[in-house]
mmCIF file of C-alpha atoms in Angstrom:
data_model
loop_
_atom_site.group_PDB
_atom_site.id
_atom_site.type_symbol
_atom_site.label_atom_id
_atom_site.label_comp_id
_atom_site.label_asym_id
_atom_site.label_seq_id
_atom_site.Cartn_x
_atom_site.Cartn_y
_atom_site.Cartn_z
ATOM 1 C CA MET F 1324 19.070 -15.778 136.312
ATOM 2 C CA THR F 1325 21.029 -18.795 135.074
ATOM 3 C CA ARG F 1326 20.032 -21.110 132.259
ATOM 4 C CA LYS F 1327 21.683 -24.539 132.177
ATOM 5 C CA SER F 1328 22.001 -27.177 129.520
ATOM 6 C CA LYS F 1329 19.287 -29.806 129.460
ATOM 7 C CA LYS F 1330 20.407 -32.029 126.606
ATOM 8 C CA ARG F 1331 23.940 -32.781 125.543
ATOM 9 C CA ARG F 1332 25.407 -34.756 122.701
ATOM 10 C CA ARG F 1333 29.014 -35.858 122.628
ATOM 11 C CA GLY F 1334 31.148 -37.074 119.794
ATOM 12 C CA LYS F 1335 34.390 -36.685 117.968
ATOM 13 C CA ARG F 1336 35.081 -35.269 114.611
ATOM 14 C CA GLY F 1337 37.868 -34.289 112.304
ATOM 15 C CA LYS F 1338 37.873 -31.630 109.665
ATOM 16 C CA SER F 1339 36.275 -34.111 107.294
ATOM 17 C CA GLY F 1340 33.313 -34.592 109.612
ATOM 18 C CA ARG F 1341 33.769 -38.316 110.350
ATOM 19 C CA THR F 1342 32.490 -39.422 113.744
ATOM 20 C CA SER F 1343 34.112 -41.620 116.369
ATOM 21 C CA SER F 1344 31.741 -44.495 115.552
ATOM 22 C CA ARG F 1345 33.954 -45.319 112.566
ATOM 23 C CA PRO F 1346 37.468 -45.807 114.002
ATOM 24 C CA ALA F 1347 38.990 -46.916 110.699
ATOM 25 C CA SER F 1348 37.916 -43.669 109.085
ATOM 26 C CA MET F 1349 39.231 -41.705 112.048
ATOM 27 C CA ARG F 1350 42.626 -43.390 111.716
ATOM 28 C CA LYS F 1351 42.717 -42.469 108.043
ATOM 29 C CA LEU F 1352 41.883 -38.880 108.896
ATOM 30 C CA ALA F 1353 44.660 -38.701 111.459
ATOM 31 C CA GLN F 1354 47.101 -40.207 108.974
ATOM 32 C CA ALA F 1355 46.027 -37.597 106.424
ATOM 33 C CA GLY F 1356 46.841 -34.818 108.879
ATOM 34 C CA TYR F 1357 43.314 -33.916 109.984
ATOM 35 C CA GLU F 1358 42.799 -32.756 113.542
ATOM 36 C CA VAL F 1359 40.407 -34.922 115.542
ATOM 37 C CA ARG F 1360 38.745 -33.281 118.525
ATOM 38 C CA ALA F 1361 35.942 -33.960 120.950
ATOM 39 C CA PHE F 1362 32.955 -31.652 121.051
ATOM 40 C CA GLU F 1363 29.799 -31.247 123.087
ATOM 41 C CA ILE F 1364 26.490 -29.931 121.767
ATOM 42 C CA SER F 1365 23.835 -28.609 124.146
ATOM 43 C CA ASP F 1366 20.320 -27.381 123.525
ATOM 44 C CA GLU F 1367 20.836 -24.566 126.001
ATOM 45 C CA ILE F 1368 23.892 -22.716 127.242
ATOM 46 C CA GLU F 1369 24.594 -21.323 130.666
ATOM 47 C CA GLU F 1370 23.957 -17.602 130.695
ATOM 48 C CA THR F 1371 23.727 -15.339 133.707
ATOM 49 C CA TYR F 1372 21.600 -12.191 133.510
ATOM 50 C CA LYS F 1373 21.164 -9.451 136.043
ATOM 51 C CA PRO F 1374 17.645 -9.161 137.497
ATOM 52 C CA GLY F 1375 15.202 -7.926 134.894
ATOM 53 C CA ILE F 1376 17.503 -8.371 131.888
ATOM 54 C CA ALA F 1377 16.103 -11.780 130.950
ATOM 55 C CA GLU F 1378 12.640 -10.256 130.714
ATOM 56 C CA GLU F 1379 13.973 -7.364 128.626
ATOM 57 C CA MET F 1380 15.676 -9.806 126.262
ATOM 58 C CA ALA F 1381 12.465 -11.811 125.926
ATOM 59 C CA ASP F 1382 10.413 -8.687 125.231
ATOM 60 C CA ALA F 1383 12.918 -7.391 122.661
ATOM 61 C CA THR F 1384 13.062 -10.774 120.943
ATOM 62 C CA LEU F 1385 9.262 -10.852 120.735
ATOM 63 C CA LEU F 1386 9.303 -7.396 119.130
ATOM 64 C CA LEU F 1387 11.790 -8.676 116.561
ATOM 65 C CA LYS F 1388 9.777 -11.806 115.778
ATOM 66 C CA THR F 1389 6.540 -9.851 115.397
ATOM 67 C CA GLY F 1390 8.029 -7.333 112.984
ATOM 68 C CA HIS F 1391 8.348 -4.344 115.307
ATOM 69 C CA LEU F 1392 11.849 -3.767 113.999
ATOM 70 C CA ILE F 1393 12.570 -0.219 115.131
ATOM 71 C CA GLU F 1394 11.343 -0.957 118.644
ATOM 72 C CA ALA F 1395 13.389 -4.170 118.701
ATOM 73 C CA ARG F 1396 16.472 -2.344 117.450
ATOM 74 C CA ASP F 1397 16.143 0.305 120.132
ATOM 75 C CA ALA F 1398 15.555 -2.306 122.833
ATOM 76 C CA PHE F 1399 18.632 -4.353 121.946
ATOM 77 C CA GLN F 1400 20.754 -1.210 121.656
ATOM 78 C CA SER F 1401 19.661 -0.227 125.148
ATOM 79 C CA ILE F 1402 20.487 -3.669 126.530
ATOM 80 C CA ILE F 1403 23.959 -3.667 124.950
ATOM 81 C CA GLN F 1404 24.678 -0.198 126.277
ATOM 82 C CA ARG F 1405 23.902 -1.312 129.820
ATOM 83 C CA GLU F 1406 24.988 -4.961 129.627
ATOM 84 C CA PRO F 1407 27.682 -5.303 126.921
ATOM 85 C CA GLN F 1408 28.454 -8.918 127.845
ATOM 86 C CA ILE F 1409 25.127 -10.340 126.619
ATOM 87 C CA ARG F 1410 26.196 -11.766 123.296
ATOM 88 C CA GLU F 1411 22.707 -12.797 122.165
ATOM 89 C CA ALA F 1412 21.752 -9.114 122.154
ATOM 90 C CA TYR F 1413 24.407 -8.466 119.501
ATOM 91 C CA ALA F 1414 23.145 -11.312 117.316
ATOM 92 C CA ASN F 1415 19.529 -10.171 117.557
ATOM 93 C CA LEU F 1416 20.396 -6.520 116.973
ATOM 94 C CA ALA F 1417 22.239 -7.535 113.800
ATOM 95 C CA VAL F 1418 19.099 -9.346 112.624
ATOM 96 C CA ALA F 1419 17.087 -6.183 113.251
ATOM 97 C CA TYR F 1420 19.567 -4.137 111.218
ATOM 98 C CA LEU F 1421 19.380 -6.612 108.334
ATOM 99 C CA GLN F 1422 15.598 -6.623 108.307
ATOM 100 C CA LEU F 1423 15.661 -2.827 108.322
ATOM 101 C CA GLY F 1424 17.918 -2.956 105.261
ATOM 102 C CA ASP F 1425 21.053 -1.676 106.982
ATOM 103 C CA GLN F 1426 23.599 -4.350 106.060
ATOM 104 C CA GLU F 1427 26.539 -2.034 106.787
ATOM 105 C CA ALA F 1428 25.397 -1.580 110.390
ATOM 106 C CA ALA F 1429 24.884 -5.338 110.764
ATOM 107 C CA GLU F 1430 28.377 -6.132 109.513
ATOM 108 C CA ALA F 1431 29.920 -3.466 111.752
ATOM 109 C CA LEU F 1432 28.074 -4.945 114.731
ATOM 110 C CA TRP F 1433 29.286 -8.468 113.903
ATOM 111 C CA ARG F 1434 32.874 -7.214 113.850
ATOM 112 C CA GLU F 1435 32.309 -5.474 117.171
ATOM 113 C CA ALA F 1436 30.863 -8.698 118.588
ATOM 114 C CA ILE F 1437 33.924 -10.651 117.416
ATOM 115 C CA ASP F 1438 36.146 -8.253 119.362
ATOM 116 C CA VAL F 1439 34.061 -8.758 122.509
ATOM 117 C CA PHE F 1440 33.348 -12.496 122.054
ATOM 118 C CA PRO F 1441 36.181 -13.953 119.905
ATOM 119 C CA ARG F 1442 34.702 -17.462 119.807
ATOM 120 C CA TYR F 1443 31.030 -16.615 119.326
ATOM 121 C CA VAL F 1444 29.829 -18.486 116.239
ATOM 122 C CA PHE F 1445 27.085 -16.245 114.882
ATOM 123 C CA PRO F 1446 29.048 -13.058 114.057
ATOM 124 C CA ARG F 1447 31.947 -15.011 112.572
ATOM 125 C CA ALA F 1448 29.740 -17.319 110.515
ATOM 126 C CA ASN F 1449 27.524 -14.483 109.299
ATOM 127 C CA LEU F 1450 30.529 -12.481 108.126
ATOM 128 C CA ALA F 1451 32.012 -15.614 106.557
ATOM 129 C CA GLN F 1452 28.808 -16.189 104.584
ATOM 130 C CA ARG F 1453 28.990 -12.649 103.224
ATOM 131 C CA CYS F 1454 32.642 -13.134 102.286
ATOM 132 C CA LEU F 1455 31.687 -16.261 100.349
ATOM 133 C CA ARG F 1456 29.003 -14.356 98.451
ATOM 134 C CA ARG F 1457 31.666 -11.821 97.478
ATOM 135 C CA GLY F 1458 34.145 -14.485 96.400
ATOM 136 C CA ARG F 1459 36.507 -13.904 99.344
ATOM 137 C CA VAL F 1460 36.955 -17.546 100.292
ATOM 138 C CA ASP F 1461 40.257 -17.158 102.161
ATOM 139 C CA GLU F 1462 38.784 -14.415 104.334
ATOM 140 C CA ALA F 1463 35.762 -16.597 105.100
ATOM 141 C CA GLU F 1464 38.048 -19.436 106.164
ATOM 142 C CA SER F 1465 40.106 -17.091 108.357
ATOM 143 C CA LEU F 1466 36.971 -15.884 110.120
ATOM 144 C CA LEU F 1467 36.057 -19.457 111.078
ATOM 145 C CA LYS F 1468 39.580 -20.492 112.083
ATOM 146 C CA PRO F 1469 39.350 -19.436 115.778
ATOM 147 C CA LEU F 1470 36.252 -21.616 116.192
ATOM 148 C CA GLU F 1471 38.416 -24.718 115.822
ATOM 149 C CA LYS F 1472 39.316 -24.216 119.494
ATOM 150 C CA VAL F 1473 35.691 -24.348 120.623
ATOM 151 C CA ARG F 1474 34.771 -27.566 122.416
ATOM 152 C CA ARG F 1475 31.198 -26.843 123.509
ATOM 153 C CA PHE F 1476 28.504 -25.516 121.194
ATOM 154 C CA HIS F 1477 24.904 -24.495 121.528
ATOM 155 C CA SER F 1478 22.986 -26.611 119.012
ATOM 156 C CA GLY F 1479 22.050 -23.587 116.897
ATOM 157 C CA GLU F 1480 25.639 -22.360 116.839
ATOM 158 C CA PHE F 1481 26.957 -25.794 115.912
ATOM 159 C CA ARG F 1482 24.467 -26.074 113.052
ATOM 160 C CA PHE F 1483 25.420 -22.674 111.617
ATOM 161 C CA TYR F 1484 29.140 -23.369 112.090
ATOM 162 C CA VAL F 1485 28.989 -26.681 110.235
ATOM 163 C CA LEU F 1486 26.854 -25.324 107.396
ATOM 164 C CA THR F 1487 29.157 -22.352 106.941
ATOM 165 C CA TYR F 1488 32.371 -24.348 107.129
ATOM 166 C CA SER F 1489 31.006 -26.870 104.648
ATOM 167 C CA ASP F 1490 30.262 -23.953 102.309
ATOM 168 C CA VAL F 1491 33.887 -22.822 102.654
ATOM 169 C CA LEU F 1492 35.158 -26.308 101.837
ATOM 170 C CA ALA F 1493 32.875 -26.528 98.811
ATOM 171 C CA ALA F 1494 34.057 -23.115 97.605
ATOM 172 C CA GLN F 1495 37.598 -24.484 97.797
ATOM 173 C CA GLY F 1496 36.584 -27.482 95.690
ATOM 174 C CA ASN F 1497 36.824 -29.915 98.618
ATOM 175 C CA TYR F 1498 33.377 -31.407 98.137
ATOM 176 C CA ALA F 1499 34.141 -34.723 99.836
ATOM 177 C CA ALA F 1500 35.054 -32.986 103.096
ATOM 178 C CA ALA F 1501 32.060 -30.656 102.783
ATOM 179 C CA LEU F 1502 29.727 -33.642 102.432
ATOM 180 C CA SER F 1503 31.371 -35.335 105.415
ATOM 181 C CA TRP F 1504 30.620 -32.301 107.556
ATOM 182 C CA LEU F 1505 26.995 -32.422 106.456
ATOM 183 C CA ASN F 1506 26.874 -36.106 107.394
ATOM 184 C CA LEU F 1507 28.233 -35.217 110.817
ATOM 185 C CA LEU F 1508 25.579 -32.552 111.280
ATOM 186 C CA SER F 1509 22.813 -34.945 110.217
ATOM 187 C CA LYS F 1510 23.962 -37.478 112.813
ATOM 188 C CA ALA F 1511 24.390 -34.951 115.614
ATOM 189 C CA LEU F 1512 21.271 -32.873 114.864
ATOM 190 C CA PRO F 1513 18.871 -34.833 112.630
ATOM 191 C CA ARG F 1514 16.589 -32.895 110.268
ATOM 192 C CA SER F 1515 18.741 -29.777 110.455
ATOM 193 C CA PRO F 1516 17.505 -27.112 108.003
ATOM 194 C CA GLY F 1517 19.840 -26.359 105.143
ATOM 195 C CA VAL F 1518 21.485 -29.766 104.884
ATOM 196 C CA TRP F 1519 19.709 -31.275 101.883
ATOM 197 C CA PRO F 1520 19.980 -28.269 99.528
ATOM 198 C CA ARG F 1521 23.702 -28.156 100.242
ATOM 199 C CA ARG F 1522 24.086 -31.890 99.863
ATOM 200 C CA VAL F 1523 22.553 -31.763 96.378
ATOM 201 C CA ARG F 1524 24.652 -28.736 95.451
ATOM 202 C CA TYR F 1525 27.858 -30.382 96.656
ATOM 203 C CA TRP F 1526 27.094 -33.646 94.855
ATOM 204 C CA ILE F 1527 26.602 -31.739 91.624
ATOM 205 C CA GLY F 1528 29.724 -29.680 92.265
ATOM 206 C CA ARG F 1529 31.809 -32.772 92.946
ATOM 207 C CA LEU F 1530 30.535 -34.434 89.771
ATOM 208 C CA LEU F 1531 31.353 -31.386 87.658
ATOM 209 C CA HIS F 1532 34.715 -31.009 89.387
ATOM 210 C CA ARG F 1533 35.638 -34.592 88.513
ATOM 211 C CA LYS F 1534 34.674 -34.074 84.888
ATOM 212 C CA GLN F 1535 36.921 -31.044 84.446
ATOM 213 C CA PRO F 1536 40.019 -31.929 82.388
ATOM 214 C CA SER F 1537 43.367 -31.395 84.054
ATOM 215 C CA GLN F 1538 45.879 -28.873 82.760
ATOM 216 C CA SER F 1539 48.085 -31.677 81.410
ATOM 217 C CA GLN F 1540 45.183 -33.140 79.463
ATOM 218 C CA MET F 1541 44.461 -29.730 77.987
ATOM 219 C CA GLY F 1542 48.033 -29.524 76.703
#
């Protein structure tokens, strides 16, 4: 069974999140050393399943959504054991682990998924979010680094990637770039969840950052 993309959005962006509709800004980004690359966002991705696996994935996902966590966990484990190339099974199994309170198992599974699918957004972004919560900003940035080579995103992956990378930029004090990424996401995927709370937080952070006295002023 093969699923193909129905809707696609194209654009260009740099690390600041400016789009190709503003060429002057893009020139400034290039002059500042930012990489500008084309990307494609689709609402569905091509995925080939062996006969019967699509139905198993749907059934396991329904178990997860309806709170049958142990059954969902067992179902996704079975799918991965037989079909280790189905990356969505790893993502959903990690969700089951988290909802069962086993964060250690979820993180171990994300790292396993990264080894199997080096450019899969969800395990990298999930681990990066946990690094940020623990104050390990450099590690979070390193986890996202390989995704700079990705040219085509599923819409859900792109949303999570942008939100997570903007969080990394904000943690580094680069609020202007973080806000630019949020602007990019709002243009590419309007009404994306998570944008406005971050936008307010980054605005406040940028304001406080500007008000901090420099070391020279402090003597």
